[in-house]
PDB file of C-alpha atoms in Angstrom:
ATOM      1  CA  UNK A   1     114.452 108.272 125.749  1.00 58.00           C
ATOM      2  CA  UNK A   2     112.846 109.859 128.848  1.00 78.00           C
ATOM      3  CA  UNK A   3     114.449 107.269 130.838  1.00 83.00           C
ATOM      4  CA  UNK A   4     118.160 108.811 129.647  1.00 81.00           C
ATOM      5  CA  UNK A   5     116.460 112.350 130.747  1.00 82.00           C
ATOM      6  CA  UNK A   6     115.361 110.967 134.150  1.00 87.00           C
ATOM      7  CA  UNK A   7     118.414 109.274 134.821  1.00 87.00           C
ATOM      8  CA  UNK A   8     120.841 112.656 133.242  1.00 86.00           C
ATOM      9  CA  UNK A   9     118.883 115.098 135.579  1.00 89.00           C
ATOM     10  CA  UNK A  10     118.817 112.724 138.992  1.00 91.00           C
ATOM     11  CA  UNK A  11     122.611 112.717 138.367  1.00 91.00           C
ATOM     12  CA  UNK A  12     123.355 116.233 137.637  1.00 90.00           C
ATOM     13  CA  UNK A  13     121.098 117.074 140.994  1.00 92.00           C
ATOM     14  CA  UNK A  14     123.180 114.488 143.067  1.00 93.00           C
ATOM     15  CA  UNK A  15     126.717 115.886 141.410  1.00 93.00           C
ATOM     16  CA  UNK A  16     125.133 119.371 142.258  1.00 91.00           C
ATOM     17  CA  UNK A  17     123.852 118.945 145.438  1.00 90.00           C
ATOM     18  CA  UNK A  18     127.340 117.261 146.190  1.00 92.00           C
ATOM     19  CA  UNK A  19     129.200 120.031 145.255  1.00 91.00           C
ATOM     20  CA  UNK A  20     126.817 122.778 147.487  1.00 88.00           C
ATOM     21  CA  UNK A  21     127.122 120.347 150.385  1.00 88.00           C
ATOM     22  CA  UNK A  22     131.042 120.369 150.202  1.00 89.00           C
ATOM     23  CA  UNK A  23     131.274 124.477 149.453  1.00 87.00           C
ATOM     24  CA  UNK A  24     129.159 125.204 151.770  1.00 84.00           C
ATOM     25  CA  UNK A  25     131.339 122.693 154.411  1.00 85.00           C
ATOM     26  CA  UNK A  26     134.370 124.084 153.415  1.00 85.00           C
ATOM     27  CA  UNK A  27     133.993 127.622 152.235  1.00 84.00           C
ATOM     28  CA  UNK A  28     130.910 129.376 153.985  1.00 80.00           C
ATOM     29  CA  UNK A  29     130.367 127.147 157.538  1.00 75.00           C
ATOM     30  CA  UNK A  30     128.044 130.052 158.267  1.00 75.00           C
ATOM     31  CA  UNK A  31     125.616 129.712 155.732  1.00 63.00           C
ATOM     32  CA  UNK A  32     124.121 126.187 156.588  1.00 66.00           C
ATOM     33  CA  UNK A  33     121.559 128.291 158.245  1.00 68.00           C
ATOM     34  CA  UNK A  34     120.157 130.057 155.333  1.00 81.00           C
ATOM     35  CA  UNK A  35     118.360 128.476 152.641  1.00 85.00           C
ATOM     36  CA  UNK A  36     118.388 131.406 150.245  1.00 86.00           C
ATOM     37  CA  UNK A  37     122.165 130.992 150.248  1.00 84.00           C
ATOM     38  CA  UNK A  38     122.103 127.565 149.681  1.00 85.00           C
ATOM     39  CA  UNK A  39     119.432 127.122 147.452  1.00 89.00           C
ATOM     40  CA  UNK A  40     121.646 129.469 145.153  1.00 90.00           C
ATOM     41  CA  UNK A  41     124.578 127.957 145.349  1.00 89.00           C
ATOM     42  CA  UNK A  42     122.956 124.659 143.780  1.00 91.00           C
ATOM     43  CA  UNK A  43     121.031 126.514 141.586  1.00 93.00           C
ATOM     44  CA  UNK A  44     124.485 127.645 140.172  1.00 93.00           C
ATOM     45  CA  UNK A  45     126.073 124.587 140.526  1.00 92.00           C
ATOM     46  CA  UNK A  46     122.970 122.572 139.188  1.00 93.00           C
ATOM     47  CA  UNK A  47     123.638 124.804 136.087  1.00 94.00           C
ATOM     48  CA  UNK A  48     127.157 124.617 135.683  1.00 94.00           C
ATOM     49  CA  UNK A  49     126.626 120.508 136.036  1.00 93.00           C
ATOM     50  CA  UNK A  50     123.909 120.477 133.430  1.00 92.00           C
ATOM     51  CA  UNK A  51     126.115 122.542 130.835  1.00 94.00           C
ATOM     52  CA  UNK A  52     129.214 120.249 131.001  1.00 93.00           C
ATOM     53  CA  UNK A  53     127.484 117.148 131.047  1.00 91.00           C
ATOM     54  CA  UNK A  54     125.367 118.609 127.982  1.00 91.00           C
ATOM     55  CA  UNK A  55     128.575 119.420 126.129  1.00 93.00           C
ATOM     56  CA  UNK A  56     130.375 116.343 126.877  1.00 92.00           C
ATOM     57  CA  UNK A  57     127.063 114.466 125.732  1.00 89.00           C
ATOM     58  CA  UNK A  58     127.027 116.320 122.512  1.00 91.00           C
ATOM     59  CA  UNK A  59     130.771 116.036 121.945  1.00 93.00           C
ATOM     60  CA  UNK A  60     130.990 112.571 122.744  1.00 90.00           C
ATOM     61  CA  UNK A  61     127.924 111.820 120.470  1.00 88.00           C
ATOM     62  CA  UNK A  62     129.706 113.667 117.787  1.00 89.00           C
ATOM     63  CA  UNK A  63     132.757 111.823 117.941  1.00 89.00           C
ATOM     64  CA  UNK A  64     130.944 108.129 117.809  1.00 83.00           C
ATOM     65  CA  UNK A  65     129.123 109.102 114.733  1.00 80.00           C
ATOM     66  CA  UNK A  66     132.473 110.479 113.263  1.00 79.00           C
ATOM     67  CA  UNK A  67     133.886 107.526 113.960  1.00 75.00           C
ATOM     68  CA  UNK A  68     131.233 105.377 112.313  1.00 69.00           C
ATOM     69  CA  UNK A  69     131.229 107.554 109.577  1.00 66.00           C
ATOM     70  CA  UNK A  70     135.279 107.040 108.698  1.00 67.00           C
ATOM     71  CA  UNK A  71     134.737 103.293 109.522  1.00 61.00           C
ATOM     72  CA  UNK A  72     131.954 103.290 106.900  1.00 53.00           C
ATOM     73  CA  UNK A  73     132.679 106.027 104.579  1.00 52.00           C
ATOM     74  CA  UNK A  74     134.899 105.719 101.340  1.00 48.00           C
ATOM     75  CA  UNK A  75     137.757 106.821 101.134  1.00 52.00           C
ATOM     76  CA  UNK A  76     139.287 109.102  98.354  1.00 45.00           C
ATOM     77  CA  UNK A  77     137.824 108.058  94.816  1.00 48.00           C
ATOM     78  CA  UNK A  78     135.770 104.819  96.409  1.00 52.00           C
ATOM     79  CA  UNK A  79     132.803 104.208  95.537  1.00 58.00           C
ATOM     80  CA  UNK A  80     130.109 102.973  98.188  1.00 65.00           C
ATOM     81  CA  UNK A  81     129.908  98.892  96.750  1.00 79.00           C
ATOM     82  CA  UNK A  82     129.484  95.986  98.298  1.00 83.00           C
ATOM     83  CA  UNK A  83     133.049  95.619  97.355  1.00 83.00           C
ATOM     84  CA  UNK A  84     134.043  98.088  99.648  1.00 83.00           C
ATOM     85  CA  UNK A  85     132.108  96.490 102.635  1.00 85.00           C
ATOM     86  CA  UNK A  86     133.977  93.602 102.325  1.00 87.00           C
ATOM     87  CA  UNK A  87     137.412  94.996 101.600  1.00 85.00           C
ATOM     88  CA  UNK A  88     136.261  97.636 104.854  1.00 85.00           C
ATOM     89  CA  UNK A  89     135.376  94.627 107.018  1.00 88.00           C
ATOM     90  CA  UNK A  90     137.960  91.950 105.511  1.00 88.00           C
ATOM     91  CA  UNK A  91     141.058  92.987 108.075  1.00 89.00           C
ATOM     92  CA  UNK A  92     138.744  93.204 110.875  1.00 89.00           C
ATOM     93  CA  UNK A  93     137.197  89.320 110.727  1.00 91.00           C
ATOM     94  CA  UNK A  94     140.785  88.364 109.505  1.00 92.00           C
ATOM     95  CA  UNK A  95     139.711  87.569 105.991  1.00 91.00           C
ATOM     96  CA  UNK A  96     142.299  86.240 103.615  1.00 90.00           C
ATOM     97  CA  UNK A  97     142.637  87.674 100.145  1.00 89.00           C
ATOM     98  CA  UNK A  98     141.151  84.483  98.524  1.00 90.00           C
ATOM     99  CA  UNK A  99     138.163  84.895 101.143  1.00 92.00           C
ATOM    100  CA  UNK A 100     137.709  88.305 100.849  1.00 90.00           C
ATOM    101  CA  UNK A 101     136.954  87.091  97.153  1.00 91.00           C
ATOM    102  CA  UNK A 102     134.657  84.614  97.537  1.00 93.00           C
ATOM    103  CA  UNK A 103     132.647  86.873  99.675  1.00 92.00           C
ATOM    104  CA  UNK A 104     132.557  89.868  97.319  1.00 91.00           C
ATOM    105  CA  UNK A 105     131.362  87.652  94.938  1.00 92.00           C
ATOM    106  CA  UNK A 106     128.636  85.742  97.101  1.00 92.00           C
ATOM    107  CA  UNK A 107     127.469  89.062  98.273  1.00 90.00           C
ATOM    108  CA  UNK A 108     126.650  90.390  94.654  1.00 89.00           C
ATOM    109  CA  UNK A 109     125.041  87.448  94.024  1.00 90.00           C
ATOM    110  CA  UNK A 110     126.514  84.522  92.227  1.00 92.00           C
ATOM    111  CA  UNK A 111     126.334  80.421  93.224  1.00 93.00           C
ATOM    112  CA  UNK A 112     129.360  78.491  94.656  1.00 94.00           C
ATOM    113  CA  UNK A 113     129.835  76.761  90.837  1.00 94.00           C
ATOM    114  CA  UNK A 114     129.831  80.348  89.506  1.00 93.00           C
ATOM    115  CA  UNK A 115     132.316  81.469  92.372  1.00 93.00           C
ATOM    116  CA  UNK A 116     134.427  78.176  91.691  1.00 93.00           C
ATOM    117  CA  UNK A 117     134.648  78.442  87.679  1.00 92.00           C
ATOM    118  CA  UNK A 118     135.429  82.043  87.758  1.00 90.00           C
ATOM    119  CA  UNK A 119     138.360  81.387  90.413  1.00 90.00           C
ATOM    120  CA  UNK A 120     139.604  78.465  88.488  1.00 91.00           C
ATOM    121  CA  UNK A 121     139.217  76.239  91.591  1.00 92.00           C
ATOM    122  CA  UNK A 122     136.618  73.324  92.937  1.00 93.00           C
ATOM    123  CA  UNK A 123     133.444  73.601  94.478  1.00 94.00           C
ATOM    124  CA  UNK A 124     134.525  72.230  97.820  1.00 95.00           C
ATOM    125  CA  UNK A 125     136.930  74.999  97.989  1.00 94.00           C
ATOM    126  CA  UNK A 126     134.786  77.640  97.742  1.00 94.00           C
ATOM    127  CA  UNK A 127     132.452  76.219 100.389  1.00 94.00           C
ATOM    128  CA  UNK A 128     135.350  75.516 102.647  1.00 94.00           C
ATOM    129  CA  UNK A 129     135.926  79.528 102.015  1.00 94.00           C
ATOM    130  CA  UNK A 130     132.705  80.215 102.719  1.00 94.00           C
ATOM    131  CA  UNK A 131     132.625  78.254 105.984  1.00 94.00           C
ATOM    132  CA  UNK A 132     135.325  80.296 107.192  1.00 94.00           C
ATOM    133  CA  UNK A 133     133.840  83.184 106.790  1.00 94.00           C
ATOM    134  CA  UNK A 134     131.035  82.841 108.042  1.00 93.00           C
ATOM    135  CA  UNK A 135     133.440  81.465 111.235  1.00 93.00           C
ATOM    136  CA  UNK A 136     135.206  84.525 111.240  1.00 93.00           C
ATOM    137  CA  UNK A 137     132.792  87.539 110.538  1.00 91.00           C
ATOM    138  CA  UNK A 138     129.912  85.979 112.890  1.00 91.00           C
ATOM    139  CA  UNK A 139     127.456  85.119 110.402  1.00 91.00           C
ATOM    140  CA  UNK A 140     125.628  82.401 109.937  1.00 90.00           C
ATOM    141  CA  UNK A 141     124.740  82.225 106.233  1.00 91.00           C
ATOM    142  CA  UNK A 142     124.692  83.293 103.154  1.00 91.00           C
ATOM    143  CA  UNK A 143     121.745  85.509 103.363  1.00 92.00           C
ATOM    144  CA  UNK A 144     123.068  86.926 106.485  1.00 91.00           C
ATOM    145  CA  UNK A 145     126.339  88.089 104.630  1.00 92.00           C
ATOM    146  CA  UNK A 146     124.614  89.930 101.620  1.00 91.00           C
ATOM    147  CA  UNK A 147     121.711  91.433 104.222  1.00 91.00           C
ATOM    148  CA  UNK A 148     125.015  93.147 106.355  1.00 90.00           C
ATOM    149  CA  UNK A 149     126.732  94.157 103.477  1.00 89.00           C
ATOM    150  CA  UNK A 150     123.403  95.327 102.145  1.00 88.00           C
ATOM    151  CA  UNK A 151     122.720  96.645 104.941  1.00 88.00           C
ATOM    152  CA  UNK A 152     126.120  98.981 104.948  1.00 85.00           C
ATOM    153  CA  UNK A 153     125.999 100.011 101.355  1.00 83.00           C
ATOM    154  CA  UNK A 154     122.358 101.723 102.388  1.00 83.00           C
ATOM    155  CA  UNK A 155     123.832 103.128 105.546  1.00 80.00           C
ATOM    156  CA  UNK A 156     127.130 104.675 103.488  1.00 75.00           C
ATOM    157  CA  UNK A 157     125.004 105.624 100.857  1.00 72.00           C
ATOM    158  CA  UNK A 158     122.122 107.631 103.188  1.00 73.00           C
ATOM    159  CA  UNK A 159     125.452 109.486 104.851  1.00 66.00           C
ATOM    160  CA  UNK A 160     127.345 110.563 101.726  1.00 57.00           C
ATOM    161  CA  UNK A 161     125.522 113.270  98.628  1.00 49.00           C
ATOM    162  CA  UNK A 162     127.295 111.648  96.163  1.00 49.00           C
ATOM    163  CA  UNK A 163     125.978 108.990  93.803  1.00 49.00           C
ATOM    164  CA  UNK A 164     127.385 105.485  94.138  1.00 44.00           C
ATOM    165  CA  UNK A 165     129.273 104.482  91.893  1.00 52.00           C
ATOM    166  CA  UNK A 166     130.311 100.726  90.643  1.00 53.00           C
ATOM    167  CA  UNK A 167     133.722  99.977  91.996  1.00 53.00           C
ATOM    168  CA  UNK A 168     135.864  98.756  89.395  1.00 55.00           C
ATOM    169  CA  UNK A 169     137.239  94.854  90.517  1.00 54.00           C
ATOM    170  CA  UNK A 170     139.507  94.051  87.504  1.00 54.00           C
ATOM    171  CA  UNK A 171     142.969  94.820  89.525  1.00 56.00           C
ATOM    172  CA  UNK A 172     140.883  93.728  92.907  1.00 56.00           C
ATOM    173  CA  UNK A 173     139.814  90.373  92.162  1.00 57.00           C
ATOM    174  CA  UNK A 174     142.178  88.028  90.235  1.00 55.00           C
ATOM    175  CA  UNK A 175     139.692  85.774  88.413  1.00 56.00           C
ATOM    176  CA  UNK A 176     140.827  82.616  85.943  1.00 56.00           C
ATOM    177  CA  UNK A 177     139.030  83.332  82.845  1.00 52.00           C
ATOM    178  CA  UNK A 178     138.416  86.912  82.940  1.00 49.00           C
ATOM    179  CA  UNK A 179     137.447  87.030  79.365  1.00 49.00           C
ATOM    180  CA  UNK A 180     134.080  85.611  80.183  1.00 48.00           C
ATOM    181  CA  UNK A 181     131.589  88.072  80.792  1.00 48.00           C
ATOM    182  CA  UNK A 182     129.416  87.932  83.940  1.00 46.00           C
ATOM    183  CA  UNK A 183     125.951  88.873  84.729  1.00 46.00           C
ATOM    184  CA  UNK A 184     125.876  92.170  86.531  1.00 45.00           C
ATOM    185  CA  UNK A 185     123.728  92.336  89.541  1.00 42.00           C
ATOM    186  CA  UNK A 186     122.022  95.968  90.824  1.00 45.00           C
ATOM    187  CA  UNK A 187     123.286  97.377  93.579  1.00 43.00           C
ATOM    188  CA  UNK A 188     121.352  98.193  96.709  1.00 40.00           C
ATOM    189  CA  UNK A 189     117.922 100.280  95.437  1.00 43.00           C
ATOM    190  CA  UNK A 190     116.186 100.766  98.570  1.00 42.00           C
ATOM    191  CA  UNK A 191     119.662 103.569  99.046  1.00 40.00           C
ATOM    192  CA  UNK A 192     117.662 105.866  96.535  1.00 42.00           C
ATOM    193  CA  UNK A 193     114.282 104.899  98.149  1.00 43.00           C
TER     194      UNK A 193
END
């Protein structure tokens, strides 16, 4: 951190000292002779530097955290679930609806027989899905998928008062066999920790 402070105030001198040097070229020729005068002027200027790039700091850090925020947050009436990790980050790895399914369902916990049964489909499907998503988000496993999605459902639940609350799938997720009831898995505890 004192490294960004270093590097901040070396720049806002040489912005500063760039600025006296060219008033005092162009504007007052005769004051190159008195330091007083120019030790003023980038005082002044070393000030007016140091606010702006303050505010644009603080402005700019604003909007990046905004923007992580509406990238992360729920929207109206969602709950922060895995599901919504998935459905969030589905359009950006260029999931497809049947992957985006699999993945909800490896990320709350269950095998690839449990995934295939429940989707009425075969095994080798559902690790073909699983391949490709694991292609297309960057990750290289299993574990890696439910520790980022995790990993979110913390980080949207430590930014948001609210309580979580379980996302309902039946209109989300169309499953073969729905009348089959599945074991439910807990949802991230270390967000309450």
């Amino acid at each position: 951190m004192s490294r960004i402070w270093v590097s901040g105030i070396l720049v806002v001198a040489g912005i500063a000292g760039l600025k006296t040097s060219m008033f005092i070229y162009f504007l007052m020729p005769q004051a190159t002779s008195k330091p007083a005068i120019v030790s003023g002027i980038f005082a002044l200027f070393f000030s007016v530097t140091a606010t702006v790039a303050y505010v644009s700091f603080t402005l700019l850090r604003a909007s990046l955290k905004q923007q992580r925020k509406e990238k992360l947050a729920p929207g109206v009436g969602e709950p922060v679930a895995k599901e919504t990790v998935i459905l969030r980050y589905a359009p950006d790895w260029g999931l497809s609806q049947a992957e985006a399914d699999v993945a909800i369902f490896v990320v709350k916990g269950f095998s690839n027989a449990e995934i295939a049964e429940m989707r009425g489909c075969a095994i080798a499907t559902v690790k073909t899905q699983l391949g490709r998503i694991y292609n297309k988000s960057g990750l290289a496993s299993r574990y890696q998928l439910i520790g980022f999605v995790t990993d979110e459902v913390c980080t949207m639940a430590n930014d948001h008062d609210e309580e979580p609350a379980q996302k309902v799938t039946r209109n989300a997720l169309p499953l073969a066999g729905r009348q089959k009831s599945t074991p439910r898995n807990p949802e991230c505890e270390m967000a309450n920790a």
